Structure formats: structure tokens, C-alpha cells
Tab-separated table of C-alpha atoms and ligand atoms in Angstrom:
chain	number	residue	atom	x	y	z
A	18	MET	CA	66.176	19.609	-15.714
A	19	SER	CA	68.910	18.458	-17.973
A	20	ASN	CA	70.227	19.923	-21.233
A	21	ILE	CA	71.870	17.567	-23.647
A	22	VAL	CA	73.948	18.064	-26.810
A	23	VAL	CA	73.822	15.630	-29.664
A	24	ILE	CA	76.775	15.802	-32.130
A	25	GLY	CA	78.303	13.807	-35.003
A	26	THR	CA	81.495	12.099	-34.207
A	27	GLN	CA	82.618	11.297	-37.806
A	28	TRP	CA	82.139	13.247	-41.097
A	29	GLY	CA	78.444	13.946	-40.628
A	30	ASP	CA	75.310	11.905	-41.594
A	31	GLU	CA	75.534	9.704	-38.516
A	32	GLY	CA	71.831	9.771	-37.928
A	33	LYS	CA	71.559	12.815	-35.708
A	34	GLY	CA	68.125	13.753	-37.132
A	35	LYS	CA	66.783	10.319	-36.084
A	36	VAL	CA	68.175	10.395	-32.618
A	37	VAL	CA	67.156	13.946	-31.987
A	38	ASP	CA	63.640	13.086	-33.078
A	39	VAL	CA	63.598	10.191	-30.644
A	40	LEU	CA	65.011	12.223	-27.731
A	41	ALA	CA	62.820	15.218	-28.450
A	42	GLU	CA	59.906	13.391	-26.946
A	43	LYS	CA	61.257	14.159	-23.515
A	44	ALA	CA	62.570	17.729	-24.262
A	45	ARG	CA	60.702	20.932	-24.209
A	46	MET	CA	63.023	22.700	-26.738
A	47	VAL	CA	65.262	21.589	-29.571
A	48	VAL	CA	68.041	24.006	-30.744
A	49	ARG	CA	70.301	24.145	-33.724
A	50	PHE	CA	73.548	26.036	-32.995
A	51	GLN	CA	75.864	25.961	-36.045
A	52	GLY	CA	75.911	25.127	-39.708
A	53	GLY	CA	73.130	25.890	-42.103
A	54	ASN	CA	71.323	24.148	-44.935
A	55	ASN	CA	74.421	22.176	-45.712
A	56	ALA	CA	72.960	19.786	-43.140
A	57	GLY	CA	70.382	17.276	-44.056
A	58	HIS	CA	68.767	15.481	-41.141
A	59	THR	CA	66.410	12.552	-41.810
A	60	MET	CA	63.518	11.463	-39.589
A	61	VAL	CA	61.246	8.593	-40.486
A	62	VAL	CA	57.880	8.528	-38.676
A	63	ASP	CA	55.280	5.810	-39.415
A	64	GLY	CA	57.302	4.956	-42.658
A	65	GLU	CA	57.271	8.585	-43.889
A	66	PRO	CA	60.536	10.293	-44.322
A	67	PHE	CA	61.216	13.991	-43.473
A	68	ILE	CA	64.404	15.754	-44.259
A	69	SER	CA	65.131	18.993	-42.391
A	70	HIS	CA	67.956	21.288	-43.411
A	71	LEU	CA	67.489	24.201	-40.990
A	72	ILE	CA	64.512	23.495	-38.762
A	73	PRO	CA	65.457	21.494	-35.743
A	74	SER	CA	64.507	17.810	-35.731
A	75	GLY	CA	62.024	18.206	-32.933
A	76	ILE	CA	59.498	19.770	-35.161
A	77	LEU	CA	57.483	16.660	-35.861
A	78	HIS	CA	56.446	16.478	-32.168
A	79	PRO	CA	53.568	18.680	-31.152
A	80	ASN	CA	54.197	21.176	-28.315
A	81	LYS	CA	57.933	21.415	-28.755
A	82	VAL	CA	59.675	24.789	-29.338
A	83	CYS	CA	62.307	24.663	-32.061
A	84	LEU	CA	64.982	27.273	-31.973
A	85	ILE	CA	67.559	28.390	-34.578
A	86	GLY	CA	70.499	29.863	-32.638
A	87	ASN	CA	72.689	32.828	-33.505
A	88	GLY	CA	75.521	30.387	-34.683
A	89	VAL	CA	73.367	29.091	-37.553
A	90	VAL	CA	73.776	30.671	-40.974
A	91	VAL	CA	70.223	30.921	-42.491
A	92	ASP	CA	69.160	31.055	-46.133
A	93	PRO	CA	65.767	32.623	-45.567
A	94	GLY	CA	64.354	31.370	-48.821
A	95	VAL	CA	65.199	27.826	-47.952
A	96	LEU	CA	63.855	28.224	-44.467
A	97	ILE	CA	60.466	29.379	-45.824
A	98	GLU	CA	60.347	26.520	-48.211
A	99	GLU	CA	61.036	24.189	-45.391
A	100	ILE	CA	58.301	25.659	-43.231
A	101	GLN	CA	55.820	25.501	-46.140
A	102	HIS	CA	56.728	21.951	-46.965
A	103	LEU	CA	56.078	20.792	-43.386
A	104	GLN	CA	52.808	22.696	-43.321
A	105	ASN	CA	51.685	20.992	-46.545
A	106	ARG	CA	52.351	17.690	-44.896
A	107	GLY	CA	50.130	18.642	-41.963
A	108	ILE	CA	52.843	19.594	-39.567
A	109	SER	CA	52.022	22.820	-37.626
A	110	VAL	CA	54.889	25.381	-37.879
A	111	GLY	CA	54.335	28.892	-36.548
A	112	PRO	CA	55.912	31.537	-34.277
A	113	ASP	CA	54.768	29.521	-31.349
A	114	ASN	CA	56.962	26.512	-32.220
A	115	LEU	CA	59.776	27.983	-34.371
A	116	LEU	CA	62.036	30.875	-33.372
A	117	ILE	CA	65.011	32.354	-35.082
A	118	SER	CA	67.811	34.212	-33.346
A	119	GLU	CA	67.827	37.958	-34.236
A	120	ASN	CA	71.649	37.639	-34.487
A	121	ALA	CA	71.727	34.676	-36.869
A	122	HIS	CA	73.487	35.586	-40.083
A	123	LEU	CA	71.724	35.521	-43.452
A	124	ILE	CA	73.038	33.593	-46.492
A	125	MET	CA	72.852	36.013	-49.333
A	126	PRO	CA	72.706	35.323	-53.141
A	127	TYR	CA	76.414	36.385	-53.495
A	128	HIS	CA	77.570	33.812	-50.912
A	129	LYS	CA	76.157	31.060	-53.094
A	130	LEU	CA	77.791	32.483	-56.138
A	131	VAL	CA	81.106	32.846	-54.418
A	132	ASP	CA	80.850	29.218	-53.063
A	133	HIS	CA	80.240	27.886	-56.614
A	134	GLY	CA	82.709	30.157	-58.292
A	135	ARG	CA	85.535	29.111	-55.925
A	136	GLU	CA	84.841	25.467	-56.326
A	137	ARG	CA	84.817	25.881	-60.132
A	138	LEU	CA	88.191	27.587	-60.144
A	139	LYS	CA	89.715	24.946	-57.883
A	140	GLY	CA	88.875	22.221	-60.444
A	141	ASN	CA	89.968	18.792	-59.228
A	142	LYS	CA	91.267	20.379	-55.959
A	143	LYS	CA	87.801	21.432	-55.013
A	144	LEU	CA	86.557	20.864	-51.383
A	145	GLY	CA	83.263	19.329	-52.575
A	146	THR	CA	81.137	21.899	-50.666
A	147	THR	CA	77.436	21.655	-50.732
A	148	GLY	CA	77.379	24.902	-52.664
A	149	ARG	CA	74.906	26.489	-50.211
A	150	GLY	CA	77.076	29.546	-49.512
A	151	ILE	CA	78.045	28.465	-45.992
A	152	GLY	CA	81.760	29.206	-45.962
A	153	PRO	CA	81.370	32.660	-47.618
A	154	CYS	CA	78.549	33.557	-45.208
A	155	TYR	CA	80.801	32.637	-42.164
A	156	GLU	CA	83.628	34.649	-43.645
A	157	ASP	CA	81.440	37.799	-43.786
A	158	LYS	CA	80.396	37.150	-40.152
A	159	VAL	CA	83.854	36.897	-38.903
A	160	SER	CA	84.988	39.879	-40.945
A	161	ARG	CA	82.142	41.859	-39.486
A	162	ARG	CA	80.399	42.544	-42.777
A	163	GLY	CA	77.480	40.131	-42.493
A	164	LEU	CA	73.771	40.787	-42.525
A	165	ARG	CA	71.693	39.393	-39.703
A	166	PHE	CA	68.067	38.786	-38.959
A	167	CYS	CA	67.808	41.914	-36.903
A	168	ASP	CA	68.840	43.781	-40.073
A	169	LEU	CA	66.454	41.977	-42.251
A	170	ILE	CA	63.391	43.035	-40.309
A	171	ASP	CA	64.460	46.673	-40.429
A	172	PRO	CA	64.320	47.632	-44.183
A	173	GLU	CA	66.252	50.790	-43.793
A	174	VAL	CA	69.075	49.164	-42.041
A	175	PHE	CA	69.037	46.216	-44.491
A	176	GLU	CA	69.249	48.412	-47.512
A	177	GLU	CA	71.992	50.604	-46.129
A	178	LYS	CA	74.169	47.571	-45.122
A	179	LEU	CA	73.413	45.892	-48.539
A	180	SER	CA	74.388	48.888	-50.488
A	181	LEU	CA	77.722	49.121	-48.633
A	182	ILE	CA	78.778	45.644	-49.364
A	183	LEU	CA	77.534	44.917	-52.863
A	184	PRO	CA	80.128	46.982	-54.857
A	185	GLU	CA	82.873	44.847	-53.265
A	186	LYS	CA	80.962	41.585	-53.796
A	187	ASN	CA	80.235	42.318	-57.440
A	188	PHE	CA	83.851	43.351	-58.141
A	189	TYR	CA	85.037	40.029	-56.737
A	190	LEU	CA	82.364	37.997	-58.616
A	191	ARG	CA	83.034	39.753	-61.879
A	192	GLU	CA	86.751	40.302	-61.838
A	193	PHE	CA	88.084	37.355	-59.909
A	194	LEU	CA	85.586	34.592	-60.178
A	195	LYS	CA	84.404	35.575	-63.751
A	196	SER	CA	80.939	34.802	-62.395
A	197	GLU	CA	77.575	36.531	-62.812
A	198	THR	CA	76.941	39.459	-60.519
A	199	VAL	CA	73.960	40.407	-58.281
A	200	ASP	CA	71.575	43.180	-58.438
A	201	GLN	CA	70.661	45.359	-55.446
A	202	GLU	CA	67.070	46.003	-56.351
A	203	LEU	CA	66.323	42.314	-56.973
A	204	ILE	CA	67.832	41.295	-53.633
A	205	LEU	CA	65.957	43.964	-51.847
A	206	LYS	CA	62.704	42.813	-53.333
A	207	GLU	CA	63.397	39.221	-52.553
A	208	TYR	CA	64.691	39.675	-49.057
A	209	LEU	CA	62.147	42.160	-47.806
A	210	ALA	CA	59.429	39.746	-48.973
A	211	TYR	CA	61.083	36.976	-46.858
A	212	ALA	CA	61.244	39.509	-43.856
A	213	GLU	CA	57.466	39.880	-43.927
A	214	ILE	CA	57.082	36.163	-43.673
A	215	LEU	CA	59.776	35.431	-41.067
A	216	ARG	CA	59.379	38.556	-38.865
A	217	PRO	CA	57.026	36.825	-36.334
A	218	HIS	CA	59.588	34.059	-35.797
A	219	VAL	CA	62.550	36.433	-34.999
A	220	ALA	CA	63.424	36.392	-31.283
A	221	ASN	CA	66.036	36.772	-28.596
A	222	VAL	CA	66.813	33.026	-28.606
A	223	SER	CA	69.334	33.340	-25.793
A	224	LEU	CA	66.729	34.973	-23.531
A	225	VAL	CA	64.116	32.334	-24.390
A	226	LEU	CA	66.615	29.637	-23.464
A	227	SER	CA	67.594	31.253	-20.199
A	228	GLN	CA	63.881	31.435	-19.338
A	229	ALA	CA	63.558	27.678	-20.149
A	230	VAL	CA	66.544	26.935	-17.959
A	231	LYS	CA	64.940	28.808	-15.042
A	232	ALA	CA	61.758	26.954	-15.604
A	233	GLY	CA	63.536	23.628	-15.433
A	234	ASP	CA	62.731	22.548	-18.943
A	235	HIS	CA	64.837	19.959	-20.768
A	236	ILE	CA	66.588	21.331	-23.775
A	237	LEU	CA	68.129	19.341	-26.585
A	238	PHE	CA	70.960	20.837	-28.682
A	239	GLU	CA	71.163	19.446	-32.159
A	240	GLY	CA	74.562	19.475	-33.834
A	241	ALA	CA	75.072	19.480	-37.638
A	242	GLN	CA	77.959	17.925	-39.660
A	243	GLY	CA	80.563	15.925	-37.486
A	244	LEU	CA	83.673	16.612	-35.483
A	245	HIS	CA	86.006	15.766	-38.414
A	246	LEU	CA	84.236	18.582	-40.417
A	247	ASP	CA	84.924	21.061	-37.566
A	248	ILE	CA	86.812	24.191	-38.784
A	249	ASP	CA	89.467	23.788	-36.007
A	250	HIS	CA	89.419	20.032	-35.243
A	251	GLY	CA	88.535	18.557	-38.573
A	252	THR	CA	90.597	17.550	-41.579
A	253	TYR	CA	91.353	21.145	-42.585
A	254	PRO	CA	90.827	22.461	-45.194
A	255	PHE	CA	88.332	19.720	-46.158
A	256	VAL	CA	85.971	20.830	-43.410
A	257	THR	CA	82.912	23.056	-43.070
A	258	SER	CA	83.233	26.638	-41.786
A	259	SER	CA	81.857	26.277	-38.220
A	260	ASN	CA	82.862	24.652	-35.048
A	261	THR	CA	80.732	21.451	-35.056
A	262	ALA	CA	82.091	20.487	-31.618
A	263	ALA	CA	79.684	20.257	-28.679
A	264	GLY	CA	81.400	23.192	-26.981
A	265	ASN	CA	79.952	25.462	-29.636
A	266	ALA	CA	76.459	24.732	-28.416
A	267	CYS	CA	77.072	27.327	-25.902
A	268	CYS	CA	78.279	30.130	-28.233
A	269	GLY	CA	75.940	29.216	-30.938
A	270	ALA	CA	72.806	29.365	-28.904
A	271	GLY	CA	73.820	31.949	-26.132
A	272	ILE	CA	73.973	29.864	-23.023
A	273	GLY	CA	76.713	29.169	-20.536
A	274	PRO	CA	78.792	25.983	-20.320
A	275	THR	CA	77.420	25.223	-16.816
A	276	GLN	CA	73.940	24.698	-18.386
A	277	ILE	CA	75.101	21.693	-20.421
A	278	HIS	CA	74.687	18.397	-18.589
A	279	GLY	CA	75.599	15.785	-21.116
A	280	VAL	CA	76.914	15.184	-24.607
A	281	ILE	CA	75.831	12.199	-26.853
A	282	GLY	CA	78.160	11.354	-29.740
A	283	MET	CA	76.542	9.878	-32.826
A	284	VAL	CA	78.545	7.013	-34.357
A	285	LYS	CA	77.567	5.367	-37.539
A	286	ALA	CA	78.514	1.701	-37.276
A	287	TYR	CA	80.777	2.210	-40.179
A	288	THR	CA	82.109	5.400	-41.704
A	289	THR	CA	80.905	7.616	-44.478
A	290	ARG	CA	82.112	10.920	-46.006
A	291	VAL	CA	80.552	13.039	-48.723
A	292	GLY	CA	82.805	15.531	-50.477
A	293	SER	CA	86.519	15.597	-50.810
A	294	GLY	CA	89.135	14.961	-48.183
A	295	PRO	CA	91.126	12.248	-46.347
A	296	PHE	CA	89.322	9.127	-45.208
A	297	PRO	CA	91.840	6.534	-44.003
A	298	THR	CA	89.364	3.514	-43.803
A	299	GLU	CA	87.651	4.151	-47.091
A	300	LEU	CA	86.852	0.956	-49.054
A	301	HIS	CA	87.191	0.901	-52.804
A	302	ASP	CA	85.944	-2.678	-53.156
A	303	GLU	CA	82.642	-4.601	-53.296
A	304	ILE	CA	82.276	-4.387	-49.517
A	305	GLY	CA	82.271	-0.624	-49.796
A	306	ASP	CA	79.732	-0.745	-52.564
A	307	LEU	CA	77.571	-3.200	-50.576
A	308	ILE	CA	77.607	-0.922	-47.525
A	309	GLN	CA	76.766	2.072	-49.748
A	310	GLU	CA	73.809	0.316	-51.351
A	311	LYS	CA	72.458	-1.399	-48.222
A	312	GLY	CA	72.830	1.781	-46.184
A	313	ALA	CA	71.337	3.912	-48.978
A	314	GLU	CA	74.303	6.207	-48.564
A	315	PHE	CA	73.341	9.236	-50.586
A	316	GLY	CA	73.708	12.773	-49.269
A	317	ALA	CA	70.359	14.088	-47.831
A	318	THR	CA	71.222	17.611	-49.007
A	319	THR	CA	73.026	17.124	-52.441
A	320	GLY	CA	72.134	13.579	-53.391
A	321	ARG	CA	75.847	12.727	-53.853
A	322	ARG	CA	76.947	9.168	-53.360
A	323	ARG	CA	78.655	8.945	-49.945
A	324	ARG	CA	82.141	7.288	-49.710
A	325	CYS	CA	81.980	4.324	-47.400
A	326	GLY	CA	84.486	2.490	-45.155
A	327	TRP	CA	85.027	0.615	-41.888
A	328	LEU	CA	84.469	2.116	-38.495
A	329	ASP	CA	87.515	4.085	-37.392
A	330	ALA	CA	87.973	4.092	-33.696
A	331	VAL	CA	90.801	6.673	-33.824
A	332	VAL	CA	88.331	9.059	-35.413
A	333	VAL	CA	85.618	8.439	-32.795
A	334	ARG	CA	88.101	8.451	-29.870
A	335	LYS	CA	89.283	11.955	-30.951
A	336	SER	CA	85.668	13.051	-30.965
A	337	ALA	CA	85.076	11.630	-27.487
A	338	ARG	CA	87.964	13.743	-26.199
A	339	ILE	CA	87.181	16.988	-27.954
A	340	ASN	CA	83.356	16.814	-27.246
A	341	GLY	CA	83.635	15.482	-23.792
A	342	LEU	CA	81.262	12.685	-24.740
A	343	ALA	CA	79.352	11.059	-21.966
A	344	GLY	CA	77.504	8.512	-24.073
A	345	LEU	CA	77.504	7.015	-27.554
A	346	ALA	CA	74.532	6.416	-29.902
A	347	ILE	CA	75.531	3.888	-32.508
A	348	THR	CA	73.319	3.866	-35.747
A	349	LYS	CA	72.832	1.716	-38.802
A	350	LEU	CA	74.073	-1.484	-37.056
A	351	ASP	CA	71.457	-3.254	-39.274
A	352	VAL	CA	73.343	-2.298	-42.386
A	353	LEU	CA	76.250	-4.546	-41.236
A	354	SER	CA	74.126	-7.658	-40.883
A	355	GLY	CA	75.093	-10.257	-43.444
A	356	LEU	CA	78.854	-9.467	-43.579
A	357	LYS	CA	80.962	-12.419	-42.549
A	358	THR	CA	83.787	-10.354	-41.079
A	359	LEU	CA	83.883	-6.758	-39.778
A	360	LYS	CA	86.875	-4.605	-39.354
A	361	ILE	CA	87.438	-1.827	-36.881
A	362	CYS	CA	90.459	0.453	-37.337
A	363	THR	CA	92.275	0.823	-33.969
A	364	GLY	CA	95.389	2.797	-35.105
A	365	TYR	CA	97.459	3.733	-38.175
A	366	ARG	CA	100.815	2.581	-39.423
A	367	TYR	CA	102.891	5.528	-40.477
A	368	LYS	CA	106.338	4.678	-41.812
A	369	GLN	CA	107.814	2.643	-38.970
A	370	ASP	CA	105.459	4.091	-36.336
A	371	ARG	CA	102.072	2.928	-34.929
A	372	LEU	CA	99.871	6.010	-34.365
A	373	LEU	CA	97.058	5.944	-31.868
A	374	GLU	CA	95.967	9.574	-32.403
A	375	PHE	CA	94.535	11.128	-35.530
A	376	PRO	CA	97.385	13.218	-37.246
A	377	THR	CA	96.848	16.809	-37.908
A	378	ALA	CA	99.030	17.226	-41.134
A	379	LEU	CA	97.292	15.969	-44.249
A	380	LYS	CA	100.674	14.925	-45.599
A	381	VAL	CA	101.047	12.466	-42.719
A	382	LEU	CA	97.369	11.390	-42.870
A	383	GLU	CA	97.604	10.627	-46.553
A	384	LYS	CA	100.461	7.995	-45.841
A	385	CYS	CA	98.667	6.461	-42.954
A	386	GLU	CA	97.652	2.770	-43.331
A	387	PRO	CA	94.759	1.632	-41.013
A	388	ILE	CA	95.581	-1.151	-38.525
A	389	TYR	CA	92.491	-3.271	-38.306
A	390	GLU	CA	91.074	-5.659	-35.723
A	391	GLU	CA	88.695	-8.328	-37.229
A	392	LEU	CA	85.509	-9.475	-35.605
A	393	PRO	CA	83.055	-12.003	-36.753
A	394	GLY	CA	79.762	-10.772	-38.286
A	395	TRP	CA	76.153	-11.912	-37.814
A	396	PHE	CA	73.399	-12.873	-40.303
A	397	ASP	CA	70.228	-12.243	-38.471
A	398	ASP	CA	67.769	-9.489	-39.155
A	399	ILE	CA	68.059	-7.098	-36.216
A	400	THR	CA	65.725	-4.438	-37.395
A	401	ALA	CA	62.946	-5.208	-34.876
A	402	ILE	CA	65.076	-5.763	-31.879
A	403	GLN	CA	64.200	-3.605	-28.803
A	404	ASP	CA	66.363	-5.125	-26.100
A	405	VAL	CA	70.200	-5.205	-26.262
A	406	ASP	CA	70.131	-8.834	-24.910
A	407	ASP	CA	68.242	-9.968	-27.995
A	408	LEU	CA	70.931	-8.907	-30.399
A	409	PRO	CA	73.025	-11.673	-31.932
A	410	GLU	CA	76.103	-12.306	-29.751
A	411	ASN	CA	78.467	-11.035	-32.528
A	412	ALA	CA	76.520	-7.831	-32.842
A	413	LYS	CA	76.663	-7.303	-29.169
A	414	ALA	CA	80.408	-8.021	-29.194
A	415	TYR	CA	80.831	-5.505	-32.003
A	416	VAL	CA	79.147	-2.564	-30.282
A	417	ARG	CA	80.779	-3.524	-26.907
A	418	ARG	CA	84.112	-3.447	-28.677
A	419	VAL	CA	83.430	0.051	-30.054
A	420	GLU	CA	82.381	1.131	-26.509
A	421	GLN	CA	85.646	-0.223	-25.131
A	422	LEU	CA	87.878	1.331	-27.795
A	423	VAL	CA	86.318	4.678	-27.352
A	424	GLU	CA	86.063	4.493	-23.599
A	425	THR	CA	82.581	5.882	-23.536
A	426	PRO	CA	79.365	4.108	-22.557
A	427	LEU	CA	76.842	3.049	-25.123
A	428	GLN	CA	73.478	4.633	-24.576
A	429	MET	CA	71.582	3.895	-27.821
A	430	ILE	CA	71.737	1.505	-30.694
A	431	SER	CA	69.696	2.286	-33.817
A	432	VAL	CA	68.762	-0.670	-35.858
A	433	GLY	CA	66.667	0.938	-38.683
A	434	PRO	CA	65.618	4.426	-39.924
A	435	GLY	CA	62.263	4.411	-38.211
A	436	ARG	CA	61.494	6.320	-34.910
A	437	LYS	CA	60.812	3.044	-33.053
A	438	GLN	CA	63.778	1.150	-34.402
A	439	ILE	CA	66.024	1.959	-31.457
A	440	ILE	CA	67.398	0.226	-28.419
A	441	VAL	CA	67.662	2.697	-25.630
A	442	LEU	CA	70.064	1.497	-22.866
A	443	GLN	CA	69.907	4.893	-21.028
A	444	ASN	CA	67.876	7.892	-22.025
A	445	PRO	CA	69.994	10.883	-21.062
A	446	PHE	CA	66.899	12.816	-19.950
A	447	ASP	CA	66.050	10.096	-17.435
A	448	ARG	CA	69.411	10.265	-15.728
A	449	PRO	CA	71.708	13.008	-17.046
A	450	CYS	CA	74.973	11.447	-18.383
B	521	LIG	P1	72.241	13.237	-40.067
B	521	LIG	O1	72.680	14.188	-41.058
B	521	LIG	O2	73.187	12.823	-39.036
B	521	LIG	O3	70.855	13.452	-39.407
B	521	LIG	O4	71.995	11.859	-40.978
B	521	LIG	P2	71.230	11.694	-42.359
B	521	LIG	O5	69.852	11.852	-42.173
B	521	LIG	O6	71.988	12.596	-43.404
B	521	LIG	O7	71.763	10.223	-42.765
B	521	LIG	C1	71.329	9.139	-42.100
B	521	LIG	C2	70.513	8.175	-42.950
B	521	LIG	O8	70.475	6.997	-42.350
B	521	LIG	C3	69.070	8.653	-43.150
B	521	LIG	O9	68.553	8.241	-44.352
B	521	LIG	C4	68.393	7.972	-41.953
B	521	LIG	O10	66.914	7.734	-42.260
B	521	LIG	C5	69.100	6.666	-41.953
B	521	LIG	N1	69.191	6.040	-40.602
B	521	LIG	C6	69.295	6.547	-39.453
B	521	LIG	N2	69.482	5.583	-38.438
B	521	LIG	C7	69.402	4.397	-39.178
B	521	LIG	C8	69.562	3.007	-38.804
B	521	LIG	O11	69.794	2.715	-37.574
B	521	LIG	N3	69.477	2.022	-39.787
B	521	LIG	C9	69.211	2.396	-41.067
B	521	LIG	N4	69.226	1.388	-41.984
B	521	LIG	N5	69.153	3.634	-41.504
B	521	LIG	C10	69.191	4.589	-40.542
B	522	LIG	P1	74.854	16.775	-41.643
B	522	LIG	O1	74.388	17.681	-40.620
B	522	LIG	C1	77.954	15.466	-44.377
B	522	LIG	C2	80.617	18.536	-46.133
B	522	LIG	C3	80.466	18.839	-47.570
B	522	LIG	C4	81.946	19.229	-47.797
B	522	LIG	C5	82.389	20.005	-46.616
B	522	LIG	C6	82.202	21.535	-46.678
B	522	LIG	O2	73.731	16.203	-42.501
B	522	LIG	O3	75.657	15.653	-41.061
B	522	LIG	P2	80.092	23.192	-46.750
B	522	LIG	O4	79.030	23.256	-47.724
B	522	LIG	O5	79.713	23.008	-45.421
B	522	LIG	O6	81.105	24.355	-46.996
B	522	LIG	O7	80.891	21.847	-47.309
B	522	LIG	O8	81.454	19.562	-45.483
B	522	LIG	N1	79.303	18.601	-45.349
B	522	LIG	C7	78.628	17.594	-44.857
B	522	LIG	N2	78.821	16.294	-45.046
B	522	LIG	N3	76.935	15.899	-43.647
B	522	LIG	C8	76.699	17.205	-43.500
B	522	LIG	O9	75.751	17.677	-42.615
B	522	LIG	C9	77.538	18.098	-44.101
B	522	LIG	N4	77.587	19.432	-44.155
B	522	LIG	C10	78.654	19.744	-44.882
B	522	LIG	O10	80.033	17.710	-48.305
B	522	LIG	O11	82.786	18.027	-47.906
B	523	LIG	MG1	72.853	14.512	-43.085
């Protein structure tokens, strides 16, 4: 038995969905433990793309159990749409393979209005959120006013809690955000209809997991976002509202740290960021545009153009430390084919100093100049390569240099979006990392 966590090391969109889909083959269960439908995870099977926002990326495999843990914030309407979309495409989704934690919090209509209203008020200082109500929902969870799945499936409790919170929400929406307000009867009608559809999926996820642990099943924990969007460790306030770090797999799913046997850090072969916030290696030139186009770097959730730049080893090294990474999975290496020279940031110049650690204060970060190391590129098409030895020498040297700078062994190299376009150096389920 081994239980493995897959997390993003940068600012999200590293290809977690793809690698989780690949690793799910050897797992019994796949679990989301934080975030919500701000995530967009892409899987490509036999040329067909699937994007999941809430449902774990193991769902395309038959006979796997997908779990949505207590740490996830769930928009029930979006979840139902996602279930129906998969069903329409011939994927079986039912209570036998999709369970939702009874203590997962619900994203409510007022959370989305607050998210939009605040961004609007901030103007050009906006965070660039996905507008899905993620932050306001986590706020209510922490201030102990949230509504959970166990409330949703009990109409009496749901109505009582809703009626307690709505006057305050509507006051804030109307008076402060100058936004539209919400109507109790309409919400009740909408959400109680959701409850009837989702009721069979609601379960004690922590208990299900502990039974799987006892049975010796492999469990895969699927992170959302990336370490630099983590509420504590990311580029605050330009972050999301949950802990994206691997440690949160335990709290967000309801298992103990002794049950985790390895953590894989997803590293895109360059860096992207969607939304506002610092990005030291961002490229504002034709190379940035070329990477953006070749990598089809558009947000899987909002369709926004992703900002692109060189790989930042300072960023990934910090991730290795905070997540306790045991292995790296590098993705999108194929996108770099054709570039004469590649750059990797190894540190920052700040005034007279050379910084090797990512600064916390945004004021410092804004004035940091990346220090680059240059490596020669390669021109061959690598999208069908299955063995690391068949990679062009310069591509091999590039990934080995990343491994060295991050001091973490390379376990997988993805060379295209498809399920089969991956070089597996070590499958963590064969020998726990
Ligand atoms: P996630 O949020 O971390 O799951 O990543 P996204 O799905 O948002 O973004 C990753 C994008 O890159 C998706 O469109 C994937 O299909 C695609 N992708 C994943 N791995 C590779 C790869 O190795 N090469 C190429 N060209 N595309 C990839
Ligand atoms: P996956 O799982 C990339 C970003 C948003 C914004 C910030 C806060 O696909 O990697 P939020 O709506 O969470 O309050 O927005 O976080 N963001 C992501 N960026 N990938 C994601 O998820 C993201 N989820 C949130 O763009 O900058
Ligand atoms: Mg994504």
C-alpha cells in the first residue's frame, strides 16, 4: 500500500490533471482535498480532452473511487453539471464511484456575488480571481458561518442556517458592494433540488479512506492550484484561499500524516501564471508569446491568457522544501523544442545582494532581477519519446539540471498532452518515493 500526493509547485496549471490520470491507473481511490472549481484539470485520452473542475482526475478510469474531501469548497450546481457532462460523454459517474464529504462547504450564490463585487471595487488592484466565490466561501468556513453538505441534505437545518446568514449577506452586498442581493426562497428552491440529486453521493469520506488504508489500497491525493498560490506560503495577497501545500492533504481529506508515503511535485518546464501578482521570470517579448502560443496557455477555467516566463528554480526549490517533495514530474518539455537557448533562474539580484530564497515581502520581490543560467536548446520533435535515453542530449541536460537545482529526483517527464505521452522513470506506486 502506498498513498501519494500530487501537487503543483508553481502557480498552478502544471499538468496535475494529466499526471493524476496517468497515476490513477495503479490507484484505487483519487481524492481532491482543497480548492474548488477555480481549478481546471485537463486530461486527454485518445485525443479527446476532458476538463475537470471538481471531480478528481481519476474519473475516466473504470473501477476507481473518486472522493471530494472536506477541504474542498463545492458549488453544487457546477458539480452536477460536471457529472452530467461526463455521463453524456459515456463516462459512468454514480454514488459507487463519486463521493462527497458531508463536511465539505458549499459555495452559495452570495459568495460569487461578493467575489465579483470585491474585484470590481478593487479596479486595477484586483487579484484576478476566477470569480467562482472561492475566497468568500472559505471566509465563511473559517468564521464558522458556512453551510455544509450535511446541512444541504437536511432541508430544515439548511433553511434555518440560510435564514440566519442572509440578512447580513444582503446588507453587505447592497450597502457596501452596491451589488444585487439574493432571495431566500430562490436559493432554497435551487439548493434543495441540488440536494436531491447529490444526496446519494454524500458520505463520511474520512471513514471511507481509513477503510481503504486498512484494506491496503493505493490512494492518490490530487492537489489543486500550486504552492505559490498557497494562502500561507504563496505570493500573498495574490493567492487563493486554501493551503495548496501537500500537508493539507491530511486535513482536507481526514487522514493522518503517517498515511502519506510520497509527494510528487508537478513542474511545468517553464512558468505560467494566470491572474495578477508577482512573477519574476515573466517574459514580455516574442519568446514569451511563442511559449504562450505553442503551449496553448489559456486558463482551463476562465479561458484567460496565461502569462509565461522561464523556469524559476528558486520557486520550485521553495516548493520542494515546503511540500517535502520526494519526486518531480516535469511537463510540457515538448513546448520548449525549437528554442535555440533556454534560461533557468537560479537566484535573484536584489540591490547589492544575491538571493537564493524566494522573498516574502512583495516590495522586495518586485525589485528582484532574475539571475539566469543559459542552456542550449534542441530542435527535434520529442512528443513520441518513451525512454529518457532517447531524448536529445540538450533536453536531457535541461531536465537533469532542474533535478540538480531542486535537489529532488526526476520521476516523470511529460512530452505531450496525451495520456501516453509520458516518460516514467519511476512510478511512485511501484516503489513508494
Ligand atoms: P492542471 O491545472 O495542473 O491540471 O493543468 P491544466 O490542465 O490547467 O493545464 C495544463 C495544460 O497543458 C492542459 O491543456 C494539458 O492538456 C496540457 N499538457 C499537460 N501536459 C502536457 C505536455 O507534456 N505537453 C503539452 N504540450 N501539453 C501538456
Ligand atoms: P489549477 O488547479 C491557476 C488563481 C486565480 C487568481 C488566484 C485567486 O487548475 O492549477 P481564486 O478564484 O482561487 O480566489 O483566485 O488564484 N488560480 C489559479 N491559477 N490554476 C488554478 O488551478 C487556479 N486556481 C486559482 O487566477 O490569480
Ligand atoms: Mg488548471
